[in-house]
XYZ file of C-alpha atoms in Angstrom:
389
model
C 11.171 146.683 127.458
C 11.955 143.473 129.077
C 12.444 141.731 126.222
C 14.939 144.203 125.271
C 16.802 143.800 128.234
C 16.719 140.308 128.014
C 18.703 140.704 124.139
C 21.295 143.045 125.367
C 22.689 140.838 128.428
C 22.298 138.032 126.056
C 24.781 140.061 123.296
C 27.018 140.851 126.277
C 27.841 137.229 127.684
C 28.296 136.079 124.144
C 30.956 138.500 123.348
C 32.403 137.858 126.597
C 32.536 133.950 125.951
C 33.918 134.981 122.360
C 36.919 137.273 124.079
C 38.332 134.555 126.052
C 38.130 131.888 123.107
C 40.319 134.679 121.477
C 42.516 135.497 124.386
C 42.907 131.282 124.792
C 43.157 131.000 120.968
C 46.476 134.002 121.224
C 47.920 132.393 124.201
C 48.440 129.044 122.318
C 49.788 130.567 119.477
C 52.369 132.185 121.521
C 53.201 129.130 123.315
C 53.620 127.555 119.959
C 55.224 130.174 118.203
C 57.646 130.566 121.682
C 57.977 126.201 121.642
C 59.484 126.678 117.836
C 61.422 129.508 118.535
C 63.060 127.458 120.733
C 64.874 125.348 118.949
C 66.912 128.300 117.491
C 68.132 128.767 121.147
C 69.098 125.121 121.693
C 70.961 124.924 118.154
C 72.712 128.730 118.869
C 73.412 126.935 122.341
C 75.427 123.823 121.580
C 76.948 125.642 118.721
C 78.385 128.342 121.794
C 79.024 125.441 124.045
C 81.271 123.600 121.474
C 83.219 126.995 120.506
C 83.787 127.917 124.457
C 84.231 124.713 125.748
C 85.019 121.807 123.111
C 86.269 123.475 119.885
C 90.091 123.038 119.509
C 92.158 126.270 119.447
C 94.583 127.018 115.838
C 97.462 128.369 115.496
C 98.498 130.690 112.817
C 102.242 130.930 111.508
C 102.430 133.204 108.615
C 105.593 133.964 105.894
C 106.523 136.036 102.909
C 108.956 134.961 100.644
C 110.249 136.153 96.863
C 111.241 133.650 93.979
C 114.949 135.509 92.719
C 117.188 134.890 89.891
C 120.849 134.865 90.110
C 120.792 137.337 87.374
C 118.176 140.005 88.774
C 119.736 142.582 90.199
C 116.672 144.297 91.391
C 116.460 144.254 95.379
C 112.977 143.671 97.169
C 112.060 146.861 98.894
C 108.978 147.915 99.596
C 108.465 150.085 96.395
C 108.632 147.073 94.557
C 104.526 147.821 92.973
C 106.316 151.142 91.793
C 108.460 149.584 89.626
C 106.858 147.972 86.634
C 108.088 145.421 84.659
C 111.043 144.693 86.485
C 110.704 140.825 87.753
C 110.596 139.275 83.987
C 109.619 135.579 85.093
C 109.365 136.092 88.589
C 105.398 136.193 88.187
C 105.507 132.537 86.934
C 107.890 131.228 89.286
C 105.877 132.625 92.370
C 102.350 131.193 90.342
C 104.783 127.889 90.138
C 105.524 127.687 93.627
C 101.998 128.265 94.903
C 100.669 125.232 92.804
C 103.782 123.161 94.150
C 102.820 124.085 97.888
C 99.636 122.493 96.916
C 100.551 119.582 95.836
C 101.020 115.817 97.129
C 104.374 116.037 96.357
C 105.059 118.694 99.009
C 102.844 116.454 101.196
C 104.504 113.783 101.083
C 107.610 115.944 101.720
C 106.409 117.171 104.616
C 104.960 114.230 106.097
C 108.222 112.605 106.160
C 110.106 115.497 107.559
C 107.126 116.468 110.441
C 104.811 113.858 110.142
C 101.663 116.114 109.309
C 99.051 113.308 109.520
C 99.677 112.451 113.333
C 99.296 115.621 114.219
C 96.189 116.702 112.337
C 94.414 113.080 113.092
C 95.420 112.889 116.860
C 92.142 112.674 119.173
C 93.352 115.187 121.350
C 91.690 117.601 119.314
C 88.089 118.277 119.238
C 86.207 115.873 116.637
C 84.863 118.401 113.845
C 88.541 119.871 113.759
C 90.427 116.956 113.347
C 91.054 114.749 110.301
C 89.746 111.270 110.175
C 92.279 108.513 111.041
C 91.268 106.506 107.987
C 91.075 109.313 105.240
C 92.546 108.750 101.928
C 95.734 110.503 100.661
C 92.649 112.550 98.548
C 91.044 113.706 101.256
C 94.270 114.275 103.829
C 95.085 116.592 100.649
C 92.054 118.154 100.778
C 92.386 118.712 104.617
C 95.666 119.912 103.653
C 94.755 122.799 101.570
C 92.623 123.806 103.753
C 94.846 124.246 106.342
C 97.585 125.786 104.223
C 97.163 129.163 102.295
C 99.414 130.443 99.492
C 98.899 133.903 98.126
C 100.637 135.243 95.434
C 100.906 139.392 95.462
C 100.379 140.049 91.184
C 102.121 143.635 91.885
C 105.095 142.488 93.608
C 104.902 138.529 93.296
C 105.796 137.620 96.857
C 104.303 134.807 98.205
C 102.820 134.578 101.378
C 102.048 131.013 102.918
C 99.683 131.059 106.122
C 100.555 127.408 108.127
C 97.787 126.205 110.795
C 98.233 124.091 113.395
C 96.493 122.641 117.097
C 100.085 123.839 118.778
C 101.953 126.853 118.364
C 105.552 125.246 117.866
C 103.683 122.459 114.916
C 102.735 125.805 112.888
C 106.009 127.333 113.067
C 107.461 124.102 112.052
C 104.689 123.755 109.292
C 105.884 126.737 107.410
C 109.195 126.356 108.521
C 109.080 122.993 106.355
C 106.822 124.530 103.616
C 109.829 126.909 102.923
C 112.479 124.739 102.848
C 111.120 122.586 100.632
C 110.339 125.098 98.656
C 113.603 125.884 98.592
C 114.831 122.819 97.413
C 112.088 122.676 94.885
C 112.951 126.326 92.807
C 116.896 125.177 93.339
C 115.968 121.470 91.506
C 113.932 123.027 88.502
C 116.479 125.665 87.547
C 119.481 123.238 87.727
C 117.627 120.989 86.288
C 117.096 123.109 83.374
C 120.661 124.002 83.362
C 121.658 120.966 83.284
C 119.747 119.323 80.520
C 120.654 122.467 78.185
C 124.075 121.837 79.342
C 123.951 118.155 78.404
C 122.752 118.879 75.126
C 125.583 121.329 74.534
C 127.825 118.739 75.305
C 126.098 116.185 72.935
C 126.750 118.432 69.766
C 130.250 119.133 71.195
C 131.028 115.321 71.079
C 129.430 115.021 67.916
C 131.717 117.815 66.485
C 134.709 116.509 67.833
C 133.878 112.903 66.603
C 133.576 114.860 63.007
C 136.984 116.477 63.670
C 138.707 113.469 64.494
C 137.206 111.137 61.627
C 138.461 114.440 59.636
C 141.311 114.194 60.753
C 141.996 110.477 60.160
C 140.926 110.936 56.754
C 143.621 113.449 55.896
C 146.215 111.291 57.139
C 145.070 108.384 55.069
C 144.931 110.130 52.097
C 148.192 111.960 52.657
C 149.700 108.260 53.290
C 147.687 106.183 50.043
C 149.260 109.082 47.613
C 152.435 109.716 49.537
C 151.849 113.574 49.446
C 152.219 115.789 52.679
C 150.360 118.585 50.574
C 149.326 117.884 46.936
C 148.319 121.721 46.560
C 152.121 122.252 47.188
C 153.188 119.381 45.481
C 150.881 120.628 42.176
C 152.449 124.133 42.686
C 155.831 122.696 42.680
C 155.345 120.550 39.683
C 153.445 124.103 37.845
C 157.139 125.905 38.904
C 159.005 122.677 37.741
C 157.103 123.150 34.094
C 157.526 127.040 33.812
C 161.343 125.992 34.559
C 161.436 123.805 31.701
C 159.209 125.975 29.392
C 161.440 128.516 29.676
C 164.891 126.152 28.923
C 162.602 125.038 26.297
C 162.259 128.692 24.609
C 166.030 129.351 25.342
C 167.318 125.943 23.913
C 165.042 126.473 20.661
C 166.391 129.966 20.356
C 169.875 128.895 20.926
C 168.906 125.925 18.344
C 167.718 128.023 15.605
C 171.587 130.560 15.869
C 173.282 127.298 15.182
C 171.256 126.209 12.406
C 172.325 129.236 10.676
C 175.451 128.559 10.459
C 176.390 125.343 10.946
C 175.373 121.990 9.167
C 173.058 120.061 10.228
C 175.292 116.968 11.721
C 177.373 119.273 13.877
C 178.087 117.691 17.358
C 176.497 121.156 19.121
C 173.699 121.437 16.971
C 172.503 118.004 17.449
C 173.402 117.954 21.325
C 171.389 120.984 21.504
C 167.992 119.893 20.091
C 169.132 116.239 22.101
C 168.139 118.734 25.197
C 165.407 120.179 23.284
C 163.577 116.520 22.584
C 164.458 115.769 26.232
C 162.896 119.122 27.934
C 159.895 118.502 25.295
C 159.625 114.890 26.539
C 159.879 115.610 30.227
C 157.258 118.735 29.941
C 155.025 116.703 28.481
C 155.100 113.926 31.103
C 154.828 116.778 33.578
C 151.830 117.866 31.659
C 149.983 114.924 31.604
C 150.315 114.799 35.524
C 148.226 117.852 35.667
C 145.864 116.948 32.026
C 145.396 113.103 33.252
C 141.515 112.022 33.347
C 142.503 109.339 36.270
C 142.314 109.337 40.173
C 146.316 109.814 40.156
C 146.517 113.046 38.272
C 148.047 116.022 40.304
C 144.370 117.835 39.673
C 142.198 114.825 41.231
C 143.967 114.246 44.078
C 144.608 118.028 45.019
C 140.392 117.807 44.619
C 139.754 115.167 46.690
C 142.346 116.314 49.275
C 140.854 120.163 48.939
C 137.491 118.498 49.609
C 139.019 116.400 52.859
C 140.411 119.676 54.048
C 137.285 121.758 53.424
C 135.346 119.156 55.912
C 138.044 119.027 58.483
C 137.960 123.118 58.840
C 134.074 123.023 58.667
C 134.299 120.188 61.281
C 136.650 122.369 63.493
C 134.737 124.999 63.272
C 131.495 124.051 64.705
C 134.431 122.078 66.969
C 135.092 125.581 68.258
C 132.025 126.944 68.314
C 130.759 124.364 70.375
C 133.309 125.120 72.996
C 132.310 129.020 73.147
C 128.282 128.036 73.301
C 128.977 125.345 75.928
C 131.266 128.110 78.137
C 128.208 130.648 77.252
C 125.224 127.775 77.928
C 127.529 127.509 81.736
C 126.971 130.714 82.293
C 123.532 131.399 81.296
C 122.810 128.468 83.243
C 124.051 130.204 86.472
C 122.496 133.188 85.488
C 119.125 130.937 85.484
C 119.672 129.951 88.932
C 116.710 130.785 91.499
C 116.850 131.021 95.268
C 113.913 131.691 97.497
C 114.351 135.048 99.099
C 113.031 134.673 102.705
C 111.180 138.407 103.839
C 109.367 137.424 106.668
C 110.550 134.009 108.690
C 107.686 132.085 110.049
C 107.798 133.146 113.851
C 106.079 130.957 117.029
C 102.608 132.694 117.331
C 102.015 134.259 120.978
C 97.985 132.855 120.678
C 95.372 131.291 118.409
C 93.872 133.030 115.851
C 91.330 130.875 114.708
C 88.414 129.218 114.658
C 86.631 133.305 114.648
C 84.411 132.041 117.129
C 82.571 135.716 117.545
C 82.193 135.793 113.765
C 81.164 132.110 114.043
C 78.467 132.818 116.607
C 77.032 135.763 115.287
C 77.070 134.213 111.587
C 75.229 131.348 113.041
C 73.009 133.189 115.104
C 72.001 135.729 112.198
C 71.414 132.330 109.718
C 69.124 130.700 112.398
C 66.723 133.972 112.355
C 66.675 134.107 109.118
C 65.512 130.777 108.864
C 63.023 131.070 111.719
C 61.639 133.891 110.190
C 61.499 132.625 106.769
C 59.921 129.455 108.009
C 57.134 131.123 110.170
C 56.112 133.325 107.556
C 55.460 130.185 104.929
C 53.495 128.493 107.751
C 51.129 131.613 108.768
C 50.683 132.179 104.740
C 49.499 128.209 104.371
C 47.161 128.623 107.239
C 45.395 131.585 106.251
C 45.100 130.276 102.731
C 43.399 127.286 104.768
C 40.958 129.625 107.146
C 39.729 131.172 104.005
């Protein structure tokens, strides 16, 4: 019986011993487990103190603007989705104008006109918000873009350009800036374009009228060389000249032929008559050969050569004239081409900053540090139990 006694206070002291080794073992896992936790709280805690206290306020200046042709008679109103179809290019030009807002070109506009480095570099801003003194033209693009937003509505294609800034009036001015030049951009691409189809309008015209001139001087050389104003009319006179004298030909001959019959053939009339008839016959054939002649000076050449001269000059003065009606019609298309920038909503002075989202920030932050915590404690407990067993 003693003995027994002596076991069961024996069993009772060790299990006592064992339940404050446990209790001491739980208490410095929870110090440890509280020790890690807390660096969760310090990050979450200088992340808060830099958005309430440090972090540099942004303003937002925002804008909508339409891309119109001189020729589009559809007005922007707000059923504009309803009507499809209706815009023709417009989708490329507002596309167009949302790369060129991007660009270093429009940078380098706008740091001229506003000077867009000083302000986004100056130290009086906080130094995770500002840009780097000594960044490239790369990466002050880069900053940039990131600071500029231009979306493009694919229903309606208006544009709207979001402008941030560290003050309220450098926003405004931002945008301000982003449209104008924008402005000036859509103007210099469409008369551009007009222009250089213009130009080459005018470059065929010249050429034409350079053909219509050396046309022209070619006439008058060959009407001077063969001392004929016309040779078609000189041909058709020298054609009435011979059907003259075929015809006193026929009459002579007939009148010859009566006076044969009765007188002899020595009378003074009879032989004055067939005189005429050996002249005529003479003279018609000379008049002939003008048109029959195988060389350059026959009535038939040169009325060929001269038909050819004119046939160039008319084809010469007709693309001459139809020059003139495509460059009037190329002058008008060209100012139907014309684009403007249709300003819907002017970039106004914002009342307060709308960014950084510092509650989104926090609780983002916050969230993404639990997650972490949790992931992490979990992957140490798992390698420790795979090491107690």
């Amino acid at each position: 019986m003693k003995q027994s006694l002596t076991k069961f206070r024996e069993a009772v002291a060790g299990r006592m011993r064992g339940s404050e080794t446990g209790d001491y073992q739980v208490t410095i896992g929870s110090e440890a487990k509280l020790l890690t936790y807390r660096w969760v709280l310090v990050i979450f805690g200088l992340f808060l103190f830099y958005n309430l206290v440090w972090v540099s306020d942004r303003y937002v200046t925002l804008a909508r603007a339409y891309v119109k042709s001189t020729n589009e008679n559809t007005a922007v109103t707000p059923v504009l989705p309803l009507v499809p179809g209706g815009f023709g290019g417009a989708s490329q030009d507002a596309l167009l104008l949302q790369s060129y807002v991007h660009s270093a070109d429009m940078l380098a506009a706008l740091e001229e006109k506003i000077g867009v480095r000083a302000h986004f570099a100056s130290s009086e801003w906080d130094f995770f918000s500002r840009m780097s003194s000594s960044a490239t033209d790369e990466e002050f693009l880069e900053y940039f873009r990131s600071r500029v937003a231009v979306q493009v509505d694919t229903d309606s294609n208006i544009l709207t350009i979001e402008g941030q800034g560290f003050t309220a009036e450098f926003s405004q001015a931002l945008v301000e800036a982003i449209l104008n030049q924008s402005e000036s951009y859509i103007n210099s691409v469409s008369q551009q374009i007009a222009l250089q189809e213009i130009a080459f309008v005018e470059r065929e015209l010249d050429r034409a009228r350079a053909a219509v001139e050396n046309g022209r001087s070619a006439m008058l050389e060959f009407q001077t060389a063969n001392e004929l104003l016309d040779p078609a009319a000189t041909g058709a006179a020298i054609q009435a000249v011979v059907n003259d004298m075929e015809g006193e030909l026929v009459r002579l001959e007939a009148e010859e032929k009566v006076l044969s019959s009765y007188l002899q053939g020595d009378a003074a009339e009879l032989v004055a008559v067939r005189g005429r008839i050996e002249g005529i016959q003479n003279q018609l054939e000379q008049e002939r050969d003008k048109f029959a002649s195988q060389g350059s000076d026959s009535i038939n050449q040169v009325n060929a050569q001269f038909e050819e001269l004119k046939l160039a000059f008319e084809f010469a003065s007709d693309i001459y004239r139809g020059g003139l009606q495509t460059l009037e019609q190329a002058r008008v298309e060209s100012y139907r081409k014309l684009k403007h920038l249709v300003i819907i909503q002017s970039a106004r002075t914002p009342d307060e900053p709308l960014m950084p989202y510092k509650l989104y920030n926090l609780v983002t932050l916050f969230v993404v540090l639990n997650l972490i915590y949790g992931i992490t404690a979990m992957i140490v407990a798992t390698i420790r139990e795979h090491k107690d067993v």
